[in-house]
Coordinates of N, CA and C in Angstrom, one line a residue:
X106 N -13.5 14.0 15.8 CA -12.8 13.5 14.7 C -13.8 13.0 13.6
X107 N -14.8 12.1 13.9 CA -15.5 11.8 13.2 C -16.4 13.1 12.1
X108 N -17.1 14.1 13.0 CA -17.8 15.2 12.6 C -16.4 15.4 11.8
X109 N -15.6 16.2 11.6 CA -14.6 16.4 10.7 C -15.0 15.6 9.7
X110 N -14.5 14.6 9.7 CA -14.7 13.3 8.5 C -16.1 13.7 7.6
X111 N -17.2 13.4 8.5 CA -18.2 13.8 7.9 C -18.4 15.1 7.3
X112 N -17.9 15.9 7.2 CA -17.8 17.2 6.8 C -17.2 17.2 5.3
X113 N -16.5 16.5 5.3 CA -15.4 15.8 4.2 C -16.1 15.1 3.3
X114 N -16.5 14.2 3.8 CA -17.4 13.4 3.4 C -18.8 13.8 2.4
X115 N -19.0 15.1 3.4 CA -20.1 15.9 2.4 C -19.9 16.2 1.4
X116 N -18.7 16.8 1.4 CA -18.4 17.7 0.3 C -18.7 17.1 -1.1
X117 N -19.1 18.0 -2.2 CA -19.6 17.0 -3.3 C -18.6 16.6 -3.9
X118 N -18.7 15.1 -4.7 CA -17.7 14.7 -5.1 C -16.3 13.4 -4.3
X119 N -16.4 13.9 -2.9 CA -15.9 13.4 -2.0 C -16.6 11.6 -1.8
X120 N -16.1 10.7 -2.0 CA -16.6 9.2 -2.0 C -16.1 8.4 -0.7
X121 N -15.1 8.7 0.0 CA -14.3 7.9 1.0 C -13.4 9.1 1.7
X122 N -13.4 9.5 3.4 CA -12.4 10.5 4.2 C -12.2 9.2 5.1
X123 N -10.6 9.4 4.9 CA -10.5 8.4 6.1 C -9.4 8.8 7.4
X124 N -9.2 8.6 8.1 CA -7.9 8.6 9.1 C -7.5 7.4 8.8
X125 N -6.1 7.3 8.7 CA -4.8 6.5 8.7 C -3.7 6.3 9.6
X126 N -3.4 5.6 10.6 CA -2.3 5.4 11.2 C -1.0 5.7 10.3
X127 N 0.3 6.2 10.7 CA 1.3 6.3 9.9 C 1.5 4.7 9.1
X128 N 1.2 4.0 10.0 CA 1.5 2.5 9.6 C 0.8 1.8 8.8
X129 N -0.4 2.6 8.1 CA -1.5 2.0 7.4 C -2.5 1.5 7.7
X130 N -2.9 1.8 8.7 CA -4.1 1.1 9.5 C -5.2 1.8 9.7
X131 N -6.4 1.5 9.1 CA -7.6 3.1 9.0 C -8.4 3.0 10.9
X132 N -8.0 4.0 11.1 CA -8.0 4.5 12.5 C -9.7 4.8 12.5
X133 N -10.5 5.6 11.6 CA -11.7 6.0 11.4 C -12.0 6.3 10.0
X134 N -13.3 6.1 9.6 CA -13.5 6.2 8.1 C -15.5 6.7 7.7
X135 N -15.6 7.5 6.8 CA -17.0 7.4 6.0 C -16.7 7.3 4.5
X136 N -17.8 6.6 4.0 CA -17.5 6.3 2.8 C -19.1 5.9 2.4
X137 N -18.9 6.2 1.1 CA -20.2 5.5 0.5 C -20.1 4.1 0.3
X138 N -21.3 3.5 0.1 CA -21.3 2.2 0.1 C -20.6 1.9 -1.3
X139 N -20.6 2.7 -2.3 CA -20.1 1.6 -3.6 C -18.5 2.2 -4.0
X140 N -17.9 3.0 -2.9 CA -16.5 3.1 -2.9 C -15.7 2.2 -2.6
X141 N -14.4 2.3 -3.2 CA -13.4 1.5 -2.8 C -13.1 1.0 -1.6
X142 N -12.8 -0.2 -1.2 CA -12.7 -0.2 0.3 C -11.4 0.5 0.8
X143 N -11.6 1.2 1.9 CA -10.3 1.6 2.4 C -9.3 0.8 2.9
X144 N -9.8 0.2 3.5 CA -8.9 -1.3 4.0 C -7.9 -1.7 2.5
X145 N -8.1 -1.9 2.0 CA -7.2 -2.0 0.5 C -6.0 -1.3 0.2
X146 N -7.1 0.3 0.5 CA -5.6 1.2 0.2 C -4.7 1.7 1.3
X147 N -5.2 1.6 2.2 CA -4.6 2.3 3.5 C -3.2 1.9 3.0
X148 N -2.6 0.8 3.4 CA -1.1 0.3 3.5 C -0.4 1.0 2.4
X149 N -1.2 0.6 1.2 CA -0.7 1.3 0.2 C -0.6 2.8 0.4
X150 N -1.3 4.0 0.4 CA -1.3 5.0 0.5 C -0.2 5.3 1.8
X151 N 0.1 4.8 2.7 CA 0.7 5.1 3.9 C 2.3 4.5 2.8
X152 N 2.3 4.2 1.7 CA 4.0 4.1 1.4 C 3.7 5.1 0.2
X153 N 2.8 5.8 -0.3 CA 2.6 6.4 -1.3 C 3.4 7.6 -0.4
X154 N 3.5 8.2 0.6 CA 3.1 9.4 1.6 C 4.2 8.8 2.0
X155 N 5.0 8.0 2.5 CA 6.6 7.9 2.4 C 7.8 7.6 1.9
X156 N 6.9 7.8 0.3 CA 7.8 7.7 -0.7 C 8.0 9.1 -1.4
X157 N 6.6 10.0 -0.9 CA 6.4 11.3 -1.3 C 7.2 12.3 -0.2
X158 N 7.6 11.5 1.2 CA 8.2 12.6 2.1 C 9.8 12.3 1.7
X159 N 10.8 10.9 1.2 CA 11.8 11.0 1.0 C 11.8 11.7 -0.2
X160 N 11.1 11.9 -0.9 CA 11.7 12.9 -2.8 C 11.6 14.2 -2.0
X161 N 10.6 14.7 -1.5 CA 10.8 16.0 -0.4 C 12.1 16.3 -0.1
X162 N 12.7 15.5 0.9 CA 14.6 15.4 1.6 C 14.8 15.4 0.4
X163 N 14.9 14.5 -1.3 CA 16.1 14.7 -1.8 C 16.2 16.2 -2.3
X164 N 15.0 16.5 -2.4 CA 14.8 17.9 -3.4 C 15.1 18.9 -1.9
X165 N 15.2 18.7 -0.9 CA 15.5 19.8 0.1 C 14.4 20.6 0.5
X166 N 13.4 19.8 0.3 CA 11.7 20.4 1.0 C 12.0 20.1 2.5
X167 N 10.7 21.1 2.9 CA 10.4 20.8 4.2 C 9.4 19.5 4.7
X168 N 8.9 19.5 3.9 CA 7.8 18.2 3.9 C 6.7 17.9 2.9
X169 N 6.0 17.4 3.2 CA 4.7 17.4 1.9 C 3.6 18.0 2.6
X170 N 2.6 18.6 1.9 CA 1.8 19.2 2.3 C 0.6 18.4 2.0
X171 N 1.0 17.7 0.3 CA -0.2 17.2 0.5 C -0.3 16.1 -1.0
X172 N -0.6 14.9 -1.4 CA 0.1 14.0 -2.3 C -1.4 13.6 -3.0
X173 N -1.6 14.3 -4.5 CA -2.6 13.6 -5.1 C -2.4 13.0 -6.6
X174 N -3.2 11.6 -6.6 CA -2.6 10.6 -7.2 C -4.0 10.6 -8.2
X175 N -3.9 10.8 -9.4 CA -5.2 11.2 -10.5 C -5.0 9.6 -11.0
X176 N -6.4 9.2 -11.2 CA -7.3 8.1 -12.0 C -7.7 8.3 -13.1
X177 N -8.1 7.8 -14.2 CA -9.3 8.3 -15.1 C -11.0 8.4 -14.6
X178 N -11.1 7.5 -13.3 CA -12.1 7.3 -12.5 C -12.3 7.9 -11.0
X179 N -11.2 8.5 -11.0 CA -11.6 9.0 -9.3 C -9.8 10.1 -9.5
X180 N -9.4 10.6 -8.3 CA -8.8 10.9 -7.8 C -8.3 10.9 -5.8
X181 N -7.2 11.2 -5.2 CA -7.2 10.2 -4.4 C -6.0 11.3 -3.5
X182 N -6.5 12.2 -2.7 CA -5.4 13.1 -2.1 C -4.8 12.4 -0.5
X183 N -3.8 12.1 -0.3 CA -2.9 12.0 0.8 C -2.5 13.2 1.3
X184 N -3.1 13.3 2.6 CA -2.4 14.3 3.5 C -1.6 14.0 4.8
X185 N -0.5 14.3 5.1 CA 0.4 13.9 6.2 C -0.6 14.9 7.5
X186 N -0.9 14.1 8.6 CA -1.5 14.7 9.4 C -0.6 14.5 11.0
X187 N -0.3 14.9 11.8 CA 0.6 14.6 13.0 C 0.3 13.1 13.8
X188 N 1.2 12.2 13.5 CA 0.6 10.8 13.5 C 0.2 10.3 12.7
X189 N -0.7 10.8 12.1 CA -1.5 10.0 11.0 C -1.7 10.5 9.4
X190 N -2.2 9.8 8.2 CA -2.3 11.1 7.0 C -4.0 10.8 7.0
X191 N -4.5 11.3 6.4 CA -5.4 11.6 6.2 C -5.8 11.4 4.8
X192 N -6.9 10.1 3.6 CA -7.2 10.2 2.8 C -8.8 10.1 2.4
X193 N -8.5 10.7 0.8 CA -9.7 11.0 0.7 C -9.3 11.0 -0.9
X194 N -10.8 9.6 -1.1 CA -10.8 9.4 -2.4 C -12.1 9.7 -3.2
X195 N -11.8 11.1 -4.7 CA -12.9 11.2 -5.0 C -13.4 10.7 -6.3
X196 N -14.8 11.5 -6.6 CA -15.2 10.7 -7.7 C -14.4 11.3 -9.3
X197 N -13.7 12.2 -9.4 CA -12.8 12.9 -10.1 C -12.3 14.3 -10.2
X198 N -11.2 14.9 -10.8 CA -10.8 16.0 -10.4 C -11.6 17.6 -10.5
X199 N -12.9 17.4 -11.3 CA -13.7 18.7 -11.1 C -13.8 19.2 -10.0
X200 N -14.4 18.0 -8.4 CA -14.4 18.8 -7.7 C -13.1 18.8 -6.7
X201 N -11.8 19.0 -7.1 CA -10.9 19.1 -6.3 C -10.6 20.3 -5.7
X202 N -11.2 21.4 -6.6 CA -11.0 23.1 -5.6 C -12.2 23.1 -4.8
X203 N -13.6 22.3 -5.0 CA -14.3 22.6 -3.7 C -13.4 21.6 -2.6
X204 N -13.3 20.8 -3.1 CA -12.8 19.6 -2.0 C -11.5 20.4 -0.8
X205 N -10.5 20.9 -2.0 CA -9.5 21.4 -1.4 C -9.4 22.6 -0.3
X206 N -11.2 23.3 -0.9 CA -11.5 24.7 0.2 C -12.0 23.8 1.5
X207 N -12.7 22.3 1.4 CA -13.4 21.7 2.7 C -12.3 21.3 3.4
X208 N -11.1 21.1 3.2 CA -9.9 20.7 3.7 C -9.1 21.5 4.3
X209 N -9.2 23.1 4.1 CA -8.7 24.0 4.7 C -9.7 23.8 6.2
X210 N -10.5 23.8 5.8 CA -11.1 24.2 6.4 C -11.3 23.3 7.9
X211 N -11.7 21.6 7.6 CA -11.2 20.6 8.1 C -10.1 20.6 8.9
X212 N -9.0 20.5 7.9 CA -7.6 20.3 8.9 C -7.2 21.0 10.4
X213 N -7.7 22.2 10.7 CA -7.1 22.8 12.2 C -8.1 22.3 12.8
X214 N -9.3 21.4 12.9 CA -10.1 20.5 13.3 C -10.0 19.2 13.5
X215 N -8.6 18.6 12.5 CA -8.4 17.3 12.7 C -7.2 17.4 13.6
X216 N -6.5 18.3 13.2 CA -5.2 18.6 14.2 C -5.2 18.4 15.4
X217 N -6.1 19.7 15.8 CA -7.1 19.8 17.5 C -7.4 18.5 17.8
X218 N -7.9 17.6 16.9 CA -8.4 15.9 18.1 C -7.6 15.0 17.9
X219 N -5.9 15.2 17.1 CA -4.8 14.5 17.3 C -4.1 15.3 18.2
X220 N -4.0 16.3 18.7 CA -3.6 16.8 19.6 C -3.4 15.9 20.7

C-alpha cells in the first residue's frame, strides 16, 4: 500500500496521496512537509465523495469514478476505492494528465492490498 502511495507521491506535481477510511479517517499517507494537513481534510473529503455518489443515484449513474475539486492554489481529486477513497492533493491542474496516467496505473495496485 504504501509503495503505491509513494509512487503517487512521486509523480510531479502531486503534494499529499492518502488512503481514507470511508468514514474519514486517513488510514496511510505521504506528503510533503509544507502540504496541507490531511487530517483536516479527510472528514471533509469523505462527505465531498458522498455527496458526489448520491448526485450519481439522482442522475442514474452507476457510481463515481472519480471527484476533482479545483483551487486557484492546488487541486484535489477524490477517488472512491473498495472501503476506502483515496486522495490526493496537488500543486495545480497542469499536472493533472500526468497525475491522472500515475493513477491508472496505481489503482489495480491499491485494489490488490484492499483486497
Amino acid at each position: 500500500m504504501e509503495e503505491a502511495l509513494q509512487e503517487l507521491k512521486a509523480t510531479k506535481g502531486v503534494q499529499v496521496a492518502a488512503l481514507l477510511s470511508e468514514d474519514g479517517f486517513v488510514v496511510e499517507e505521504v506528503r510533503e512537509a509544507n502540504a496541507p494537513e490531511t487530517g483536516s481534510l479527510s472528514a471533509r473529503a469523505a462527505t465531498v465523495l458522498g455527496t458526489a455518489k448520491a448526485l450519481a443515484q439522482t442522475l442514474g449513474q452507476e457510481g463515481v469514478e472519480e471527484v476533482m475539486v479545483e483551487y486557484p492554489e492546488g487541486a484535489l481529486l477524490l477517488v472512491p476505492l473498495p472501503g476506502h477513497h483515496l486522495l490526493l492533493f496537488l500543486d495545480g491542474v497542469r499536472s493533472l494528465g500526468r497525475v491522472r496516467l500515475a493513477l491508472k496505473k496505481a489503482l489495480p495496485k491499491l485494489e490488490e492490498a484492499l483486497a
